[in-house]
Short mmCIF file of C-alpha atoms in Angstrom, two decimals:
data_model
loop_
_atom_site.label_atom_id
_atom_site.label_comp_id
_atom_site.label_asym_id
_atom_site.label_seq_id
_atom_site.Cartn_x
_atom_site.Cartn_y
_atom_site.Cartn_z
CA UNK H 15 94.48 86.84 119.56
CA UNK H 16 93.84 86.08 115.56
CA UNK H 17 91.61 88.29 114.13
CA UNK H 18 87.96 87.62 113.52
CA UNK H 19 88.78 87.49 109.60
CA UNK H 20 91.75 84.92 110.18
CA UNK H 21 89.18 82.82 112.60
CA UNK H 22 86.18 82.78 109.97
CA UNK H 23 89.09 82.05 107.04
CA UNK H 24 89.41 79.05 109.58
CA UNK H 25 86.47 77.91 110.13
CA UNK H 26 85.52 78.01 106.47
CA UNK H 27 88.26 75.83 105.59
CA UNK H 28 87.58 72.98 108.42
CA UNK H 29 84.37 73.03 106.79
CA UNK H 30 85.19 72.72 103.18
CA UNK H 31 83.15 76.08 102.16
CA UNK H 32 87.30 77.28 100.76
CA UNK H 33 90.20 75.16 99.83
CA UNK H 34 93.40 75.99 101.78
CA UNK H 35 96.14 78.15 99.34
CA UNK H 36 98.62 79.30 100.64
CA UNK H 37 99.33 81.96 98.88
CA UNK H 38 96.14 83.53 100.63
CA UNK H 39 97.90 83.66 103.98
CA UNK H 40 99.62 86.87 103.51
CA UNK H 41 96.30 88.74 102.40
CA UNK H 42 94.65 87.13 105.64
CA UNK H 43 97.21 88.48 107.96
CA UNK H 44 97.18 92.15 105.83
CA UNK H 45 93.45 92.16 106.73
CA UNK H 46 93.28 91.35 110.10
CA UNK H 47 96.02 93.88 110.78
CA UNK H 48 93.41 96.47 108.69
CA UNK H 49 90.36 95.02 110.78
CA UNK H 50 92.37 95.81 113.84
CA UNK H 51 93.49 98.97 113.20
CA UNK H 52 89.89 100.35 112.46
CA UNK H 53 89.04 98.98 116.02
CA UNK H 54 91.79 101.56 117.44
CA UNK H 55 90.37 105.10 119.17
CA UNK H 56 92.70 107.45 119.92
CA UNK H 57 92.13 110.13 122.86
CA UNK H 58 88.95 110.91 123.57
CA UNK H 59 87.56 108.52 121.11
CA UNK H 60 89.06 110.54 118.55
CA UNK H 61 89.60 108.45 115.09
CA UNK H 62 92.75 107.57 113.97
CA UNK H 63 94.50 107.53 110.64
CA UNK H 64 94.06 104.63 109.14
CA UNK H 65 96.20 102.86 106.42
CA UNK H 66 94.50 100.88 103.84
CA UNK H 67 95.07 97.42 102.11
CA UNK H 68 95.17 97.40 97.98
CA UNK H 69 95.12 93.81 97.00
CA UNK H 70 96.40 93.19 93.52
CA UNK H 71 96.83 89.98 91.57
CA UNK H 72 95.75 87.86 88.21
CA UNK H 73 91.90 87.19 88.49
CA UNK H 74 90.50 84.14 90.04
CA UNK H 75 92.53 84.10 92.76
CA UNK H 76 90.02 84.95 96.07
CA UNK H 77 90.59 88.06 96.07
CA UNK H 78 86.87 89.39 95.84
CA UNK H 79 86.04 86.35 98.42
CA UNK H 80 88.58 87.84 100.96
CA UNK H 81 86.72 91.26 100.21
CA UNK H 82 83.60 89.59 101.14
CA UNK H 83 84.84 88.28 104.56
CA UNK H 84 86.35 91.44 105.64
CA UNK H 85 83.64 93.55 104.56
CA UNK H 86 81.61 91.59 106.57
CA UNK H 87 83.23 91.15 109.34
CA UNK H 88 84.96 94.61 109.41
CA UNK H 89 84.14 96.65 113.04
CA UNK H 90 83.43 99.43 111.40
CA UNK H 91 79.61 100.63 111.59
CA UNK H 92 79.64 103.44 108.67
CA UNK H 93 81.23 101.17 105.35
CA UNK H 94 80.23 100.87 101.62
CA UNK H 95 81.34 98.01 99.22
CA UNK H 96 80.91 98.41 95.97
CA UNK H 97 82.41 97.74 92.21
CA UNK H 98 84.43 100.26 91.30
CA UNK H 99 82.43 101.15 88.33
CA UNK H 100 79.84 101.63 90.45
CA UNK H 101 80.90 103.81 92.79
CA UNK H 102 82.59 106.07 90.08
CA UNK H 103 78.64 106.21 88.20
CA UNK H 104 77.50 107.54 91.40
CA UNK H 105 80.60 110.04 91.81
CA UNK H 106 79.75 111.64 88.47
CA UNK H 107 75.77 111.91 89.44
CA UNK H 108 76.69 113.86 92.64
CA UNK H 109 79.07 115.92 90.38
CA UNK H 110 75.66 116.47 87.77
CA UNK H 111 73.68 117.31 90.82
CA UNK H 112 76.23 119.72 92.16
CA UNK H 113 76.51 121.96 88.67
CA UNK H 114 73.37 121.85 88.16
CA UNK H 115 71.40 121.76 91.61
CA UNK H 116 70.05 125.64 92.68
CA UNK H 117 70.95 127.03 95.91
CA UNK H 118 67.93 124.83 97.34
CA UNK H 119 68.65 121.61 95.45
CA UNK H 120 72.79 121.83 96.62
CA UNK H 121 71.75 122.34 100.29
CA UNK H 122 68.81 119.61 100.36
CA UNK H 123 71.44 116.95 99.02
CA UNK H 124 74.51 118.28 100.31
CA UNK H 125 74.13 120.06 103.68
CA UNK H 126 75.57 123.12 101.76
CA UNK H 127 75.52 125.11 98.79
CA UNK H 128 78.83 127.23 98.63
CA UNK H 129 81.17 126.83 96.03
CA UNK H 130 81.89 126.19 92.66
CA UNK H 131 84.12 122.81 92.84
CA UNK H 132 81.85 119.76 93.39
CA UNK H 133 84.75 117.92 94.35
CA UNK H 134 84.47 119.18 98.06
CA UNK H 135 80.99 118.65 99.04
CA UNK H 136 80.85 115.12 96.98
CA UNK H 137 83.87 114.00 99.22
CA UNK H 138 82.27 115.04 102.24
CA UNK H 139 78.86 113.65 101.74
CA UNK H 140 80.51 109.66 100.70
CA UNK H 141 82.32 110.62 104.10
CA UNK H 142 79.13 111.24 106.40
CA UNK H 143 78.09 108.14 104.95
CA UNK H 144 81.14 105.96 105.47
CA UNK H 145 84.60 105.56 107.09
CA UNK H 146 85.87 102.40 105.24
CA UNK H 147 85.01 102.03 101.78
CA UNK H 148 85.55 98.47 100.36
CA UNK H 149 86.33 98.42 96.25
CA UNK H 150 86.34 96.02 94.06
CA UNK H 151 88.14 95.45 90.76
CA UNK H 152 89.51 98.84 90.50
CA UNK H 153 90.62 99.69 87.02
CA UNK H 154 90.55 103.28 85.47
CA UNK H 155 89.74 103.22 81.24
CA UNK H 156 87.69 106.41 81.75
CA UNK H 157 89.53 109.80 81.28
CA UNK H 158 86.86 111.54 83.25
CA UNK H 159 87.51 108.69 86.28
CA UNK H 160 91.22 109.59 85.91
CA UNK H 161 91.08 113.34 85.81
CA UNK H 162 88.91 113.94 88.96
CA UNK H 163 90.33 110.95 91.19
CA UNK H 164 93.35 112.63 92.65
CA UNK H 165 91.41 115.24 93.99
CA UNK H 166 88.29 113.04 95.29
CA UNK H 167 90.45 110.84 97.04
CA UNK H 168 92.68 113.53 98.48
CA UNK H 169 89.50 115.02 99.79
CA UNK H 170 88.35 111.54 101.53
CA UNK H 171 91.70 110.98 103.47
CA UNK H 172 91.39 114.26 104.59
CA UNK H 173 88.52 113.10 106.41
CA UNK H 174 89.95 109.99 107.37
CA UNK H 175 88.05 108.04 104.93
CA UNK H 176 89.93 104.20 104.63
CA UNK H 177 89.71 102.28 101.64
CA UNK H 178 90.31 98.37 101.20
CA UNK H 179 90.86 97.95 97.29
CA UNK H 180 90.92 94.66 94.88
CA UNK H 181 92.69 94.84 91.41
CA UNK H 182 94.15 93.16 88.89
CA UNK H 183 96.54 95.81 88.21
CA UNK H 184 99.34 96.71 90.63
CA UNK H 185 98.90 100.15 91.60
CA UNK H 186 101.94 101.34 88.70
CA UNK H 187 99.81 99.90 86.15
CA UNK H 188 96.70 101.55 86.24
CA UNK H 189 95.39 103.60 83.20
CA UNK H 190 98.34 102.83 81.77
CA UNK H 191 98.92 104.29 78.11
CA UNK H 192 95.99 106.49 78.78
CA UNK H 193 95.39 109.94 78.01
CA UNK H 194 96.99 112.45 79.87
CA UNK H 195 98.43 109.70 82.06
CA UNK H 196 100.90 112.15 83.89
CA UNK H 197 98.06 113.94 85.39
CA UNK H 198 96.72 110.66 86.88
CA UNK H 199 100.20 109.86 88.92
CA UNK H 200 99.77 111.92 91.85
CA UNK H 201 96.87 109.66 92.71
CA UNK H 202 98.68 106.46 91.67
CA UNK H 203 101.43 107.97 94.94
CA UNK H 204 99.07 108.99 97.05
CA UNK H 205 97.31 105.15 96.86
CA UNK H 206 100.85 103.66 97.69
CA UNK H 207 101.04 106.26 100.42
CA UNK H 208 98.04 105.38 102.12
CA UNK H 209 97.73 101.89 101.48
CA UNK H 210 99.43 98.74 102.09
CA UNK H 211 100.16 97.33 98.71
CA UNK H 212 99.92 93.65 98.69
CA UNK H 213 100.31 91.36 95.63
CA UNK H 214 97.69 87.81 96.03
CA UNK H 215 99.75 85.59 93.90
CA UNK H 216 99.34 81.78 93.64
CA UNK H 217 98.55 79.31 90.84
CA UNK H 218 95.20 78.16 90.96
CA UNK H 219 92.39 79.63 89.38
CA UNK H 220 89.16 79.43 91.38
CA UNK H 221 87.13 80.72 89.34
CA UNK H 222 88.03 78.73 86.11
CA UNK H 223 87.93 75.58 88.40
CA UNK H 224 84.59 76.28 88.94
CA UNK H 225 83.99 76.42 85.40
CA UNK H 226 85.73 73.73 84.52
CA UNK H 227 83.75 71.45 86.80
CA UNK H 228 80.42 72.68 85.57
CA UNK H 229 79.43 73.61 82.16
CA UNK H 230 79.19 76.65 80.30
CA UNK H 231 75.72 76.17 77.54
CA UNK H 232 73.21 74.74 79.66
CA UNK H 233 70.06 72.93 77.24
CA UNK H 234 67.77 70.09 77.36
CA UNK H 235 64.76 69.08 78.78
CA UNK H 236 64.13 69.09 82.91
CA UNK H 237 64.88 71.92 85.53
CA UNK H 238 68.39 70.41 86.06
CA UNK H 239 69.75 72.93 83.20
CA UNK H 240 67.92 75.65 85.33
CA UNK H 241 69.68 74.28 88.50
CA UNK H 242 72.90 73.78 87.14
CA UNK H 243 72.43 77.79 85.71
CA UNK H 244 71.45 79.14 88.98
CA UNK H 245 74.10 77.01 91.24
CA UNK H 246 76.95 78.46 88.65
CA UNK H 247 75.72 82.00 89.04
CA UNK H 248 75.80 81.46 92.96
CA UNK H 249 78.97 80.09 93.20
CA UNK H 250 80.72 82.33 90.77
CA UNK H 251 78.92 85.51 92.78
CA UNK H 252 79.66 84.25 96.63
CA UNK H 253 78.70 87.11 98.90
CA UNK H 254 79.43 90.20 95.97
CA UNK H 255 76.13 92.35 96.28
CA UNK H 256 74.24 92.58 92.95
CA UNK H 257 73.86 95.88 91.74
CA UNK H 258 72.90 97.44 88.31
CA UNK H 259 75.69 98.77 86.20
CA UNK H 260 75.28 101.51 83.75
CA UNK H 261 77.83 101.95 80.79
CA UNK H 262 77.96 104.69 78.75
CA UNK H 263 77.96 104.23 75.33
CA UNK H 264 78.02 107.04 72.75
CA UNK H 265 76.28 109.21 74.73
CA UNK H 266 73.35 106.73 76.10
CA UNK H 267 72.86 105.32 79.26
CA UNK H 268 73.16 101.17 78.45
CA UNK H 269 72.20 99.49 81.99
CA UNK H 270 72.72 95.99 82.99
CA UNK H 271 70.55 95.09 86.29
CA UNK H 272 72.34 92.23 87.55
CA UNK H 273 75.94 92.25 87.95
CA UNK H 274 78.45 91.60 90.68
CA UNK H 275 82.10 92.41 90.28
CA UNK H 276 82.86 91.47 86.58
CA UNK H 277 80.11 89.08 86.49
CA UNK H 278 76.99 90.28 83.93
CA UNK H 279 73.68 88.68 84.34
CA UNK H 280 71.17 88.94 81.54
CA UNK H 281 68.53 87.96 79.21
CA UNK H 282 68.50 87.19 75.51
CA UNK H 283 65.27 89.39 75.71
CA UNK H 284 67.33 91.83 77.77
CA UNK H 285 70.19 91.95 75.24
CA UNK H 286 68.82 91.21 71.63
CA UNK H 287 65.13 92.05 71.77
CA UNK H 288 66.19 95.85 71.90
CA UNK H 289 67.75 97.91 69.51
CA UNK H 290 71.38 97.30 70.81
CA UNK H 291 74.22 97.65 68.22
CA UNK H 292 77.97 96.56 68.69
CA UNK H 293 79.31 99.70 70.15
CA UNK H 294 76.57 98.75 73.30
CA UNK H 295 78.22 94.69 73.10
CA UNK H 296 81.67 95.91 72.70
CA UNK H 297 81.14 98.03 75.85
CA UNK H 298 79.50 94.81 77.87
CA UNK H 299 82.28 93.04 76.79
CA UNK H 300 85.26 94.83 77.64
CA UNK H 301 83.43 95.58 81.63
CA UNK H 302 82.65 91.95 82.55
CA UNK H 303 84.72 88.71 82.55
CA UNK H 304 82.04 86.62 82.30
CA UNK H 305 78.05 86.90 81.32
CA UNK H 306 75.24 85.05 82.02
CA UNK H 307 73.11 84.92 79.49
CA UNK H 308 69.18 83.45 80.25
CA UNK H 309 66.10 82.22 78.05
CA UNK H 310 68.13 81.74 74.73
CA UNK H 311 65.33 80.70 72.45
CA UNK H 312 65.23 78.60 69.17
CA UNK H 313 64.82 80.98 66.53
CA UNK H 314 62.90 81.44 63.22
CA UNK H 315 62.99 83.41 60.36
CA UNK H 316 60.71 86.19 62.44
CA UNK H 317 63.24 87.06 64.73
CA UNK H 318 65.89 87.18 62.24
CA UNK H 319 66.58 90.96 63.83
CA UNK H 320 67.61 89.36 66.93
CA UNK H 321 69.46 86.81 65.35
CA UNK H 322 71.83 89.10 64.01
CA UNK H 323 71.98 91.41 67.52
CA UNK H 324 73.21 87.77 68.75
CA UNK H 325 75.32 87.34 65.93
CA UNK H 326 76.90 90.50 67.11
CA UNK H 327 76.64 90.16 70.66
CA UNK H 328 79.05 86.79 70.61
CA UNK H 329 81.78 88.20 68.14
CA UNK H 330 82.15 90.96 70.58
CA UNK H 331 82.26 88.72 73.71
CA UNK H 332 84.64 86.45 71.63
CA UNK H 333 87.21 89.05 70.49
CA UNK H 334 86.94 90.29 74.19
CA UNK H 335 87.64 86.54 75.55
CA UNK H 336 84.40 87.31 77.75
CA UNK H 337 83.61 83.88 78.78
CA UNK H 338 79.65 83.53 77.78
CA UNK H 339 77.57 81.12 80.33
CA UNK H 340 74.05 80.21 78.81
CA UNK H 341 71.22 78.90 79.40
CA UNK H 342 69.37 78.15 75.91
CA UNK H 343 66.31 76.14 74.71
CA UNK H 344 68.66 74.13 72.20
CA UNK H 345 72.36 72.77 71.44
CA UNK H 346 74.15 76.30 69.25
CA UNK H 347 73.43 73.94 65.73
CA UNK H 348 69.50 74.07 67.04
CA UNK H 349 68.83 77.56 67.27
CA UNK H 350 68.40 79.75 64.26
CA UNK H 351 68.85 76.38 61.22
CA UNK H 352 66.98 78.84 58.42
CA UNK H 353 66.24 81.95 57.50
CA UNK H 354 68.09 85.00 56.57
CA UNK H 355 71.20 85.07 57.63
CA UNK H 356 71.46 81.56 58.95
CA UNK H 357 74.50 80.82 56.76
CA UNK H 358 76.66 83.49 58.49
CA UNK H 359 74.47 82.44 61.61
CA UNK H 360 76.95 79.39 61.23
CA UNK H 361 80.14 81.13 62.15
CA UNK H 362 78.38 82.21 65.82
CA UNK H 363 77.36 78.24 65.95
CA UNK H 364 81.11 77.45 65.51
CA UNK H 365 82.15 80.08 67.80
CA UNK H 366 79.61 78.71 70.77
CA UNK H 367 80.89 75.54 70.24
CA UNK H 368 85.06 77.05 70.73
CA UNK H 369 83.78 79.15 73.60
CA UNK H 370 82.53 75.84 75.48
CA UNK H 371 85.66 74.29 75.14
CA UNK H 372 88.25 73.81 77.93
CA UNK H 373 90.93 75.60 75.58
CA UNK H 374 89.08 78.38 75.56
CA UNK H 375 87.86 78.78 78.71
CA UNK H 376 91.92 78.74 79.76
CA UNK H 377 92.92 81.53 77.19
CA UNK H 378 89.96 83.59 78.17
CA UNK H 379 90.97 83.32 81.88
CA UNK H 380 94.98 84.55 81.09
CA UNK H 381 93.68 87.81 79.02
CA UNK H 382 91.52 88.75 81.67
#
């Protein structure tokens, strides 16, 4: 009997909602087999262990779609699907809370307070809450992710936790060149161990089709812009939850409130009506693949501060190759024409324009 992933996969492609690839077969079959292993008890009722699924691959390819469809359909009561980053924020909270919680605070948010290593009771309580965490876009930059992951997730498959895992890194490649890498293999093995390691390969691009058929600077007069803004971001997102992200950036909390995966949603207000600076645009930059940017306004020589945050907010994304979806009040040449700065303001006007083109768009989606 197929599995109910392989029958939705089906029925979504009889009604046009996916195009049929091929090379999305073999990550069908890999999670039907998962989806039917999680239905297994053993004696009693008793859980099984459970192996995995890590689907790697270049971006753009479905995998975060397949993740989707699983997660929904997965028959598995107790499961969590989050980014990556994410989930690795909310690791290092329960870590804060555990060093610094009293005897009280441990056992209110815990169940316990014994112990000196937060690494136990922090594994135990993501395991109360679920059996089959779903990641996505698992990449390790962080030295503090690196140096504590071995010993979370060895704690969580202890207690039979399952993971189902997106990347575009094969599992041999992550934090490569970082620091202290040796101390980050053991969890690099145990991964392979207890996970099927699949690789989604495949030609087409989904996601820069998409892009390609819409537009990327949305202006003029009329709610189409709006619309054709809004039906991007909904496409692009499918089923991914949106959740806040929270990057840390020389010792400050910078949060973004919409993002899904390595999409960014934002507004110019959001982003250059603050006091940001490029360390905080370098950081949005290298976390998300593409951001939305709303409300770009025409600017005069009053908000020449947040003319220059913009200034610095598009260098970053284009060094990054951070593809940059807008919707603005005016064509790039229309939006800051005088005041100070507007000469060098020209450069960012030339760079908009590059950004929008098809080139672009194609060499931003091969260094993501």
């Amino acid at each position: 009997m197929p599995s109910h992933i392989a029958r939705a996969y089906a029925d979504r492609l009889k009604t046009g909602l996916l195009t049929a690839d091929p090379a999305q077969q073999s990550a069908i079959e890999a999670l039907g087999r998962l989806e039917r292993d999680l239905g297994k008890r053993g004696l009693f009722g008793a859980l099984p262990e459970v192996r995995g699924l890590y689907l790697w691959g270049p971006p753009g390819r479905g995998k975060s779609i397949l993740m989707d469809l699983f997660f929904a359909l997965a028959p598995e009561p107790r499961k969590t699907r989050a980014h990556f980053h994410a989930f690795m924020a909310r690791v290092h909270d329960l870590i804060r809370q555990w060093r610094e919680g009293d005897r009280k605070a441990r056992q209110a948010a815990f169940g316990t307070h014994r112990g000196d290593d937060p690494i136990e009771p922090v594994a135990a309580l993501i395991a109360s809450e679920a059996r089959l965490l779903c990641f996505d876009e698992l990449q390790v930059t962080d030295i503090a992710d690196a140096m504590i992951l071995g010993r979370l997730f060895d704690a969580l498959f202890e207690r039979k936790v399952v993971v189902c895992i997106t990347s575009n890194r094969a599992p041999d490649a992550l934090y490569k060149d970082g620091i202290n890498r040796q101390l980050f293999l053991p969890f690099i093995e145990r991964l392979k161990e207890r996970c099927q390691v699949l690789e989604l390969t495949g030609a087409r691009d989904w996601r820069l089709d998409r892009i390609r058929a819409s537009r990327v600077w949305y202006n003029g007069e009329g709610g189409a812009r709006r619309e054709g803004f809004e039906q991007l971001w909904t496409d692009l997102k499918g089923d991914m939850p949106e959740c806040p992200a929270h990057l840390a950036v020389l010792g400050r909390d910078v949060v973004i409130d919409r993002t899904a995966g390595g999409l960014a949603r934002a507004t110019f207000a959001d982003l250059c009506d603050r006091p940001l600076g490029p360390q905080d645009y370098l950081a949005v930059a290298a976390r998300f693949h593409t951001l939305f940017l709303d409300g770009v306004p025409l600017l005069t020589p009053d908000n020449r501060q947040a003319a220059r945050r913009f200034v610095t907010l598009i260098d970053a994304l284009y060094e990054a190759k951070t593809r940059l979806v807008a919707l603005a009040a005016g064509a790039p040449e229309q939006l800051y024409p005088a005041g100070d700065g507007a000469f060098e303001f020209e450069r960012t006007v030339s760079r908009l324009n590059e950004m929008s083109s098809q080139s672009w768009l194609e060499a931003a989606a091969h260094a993501d």
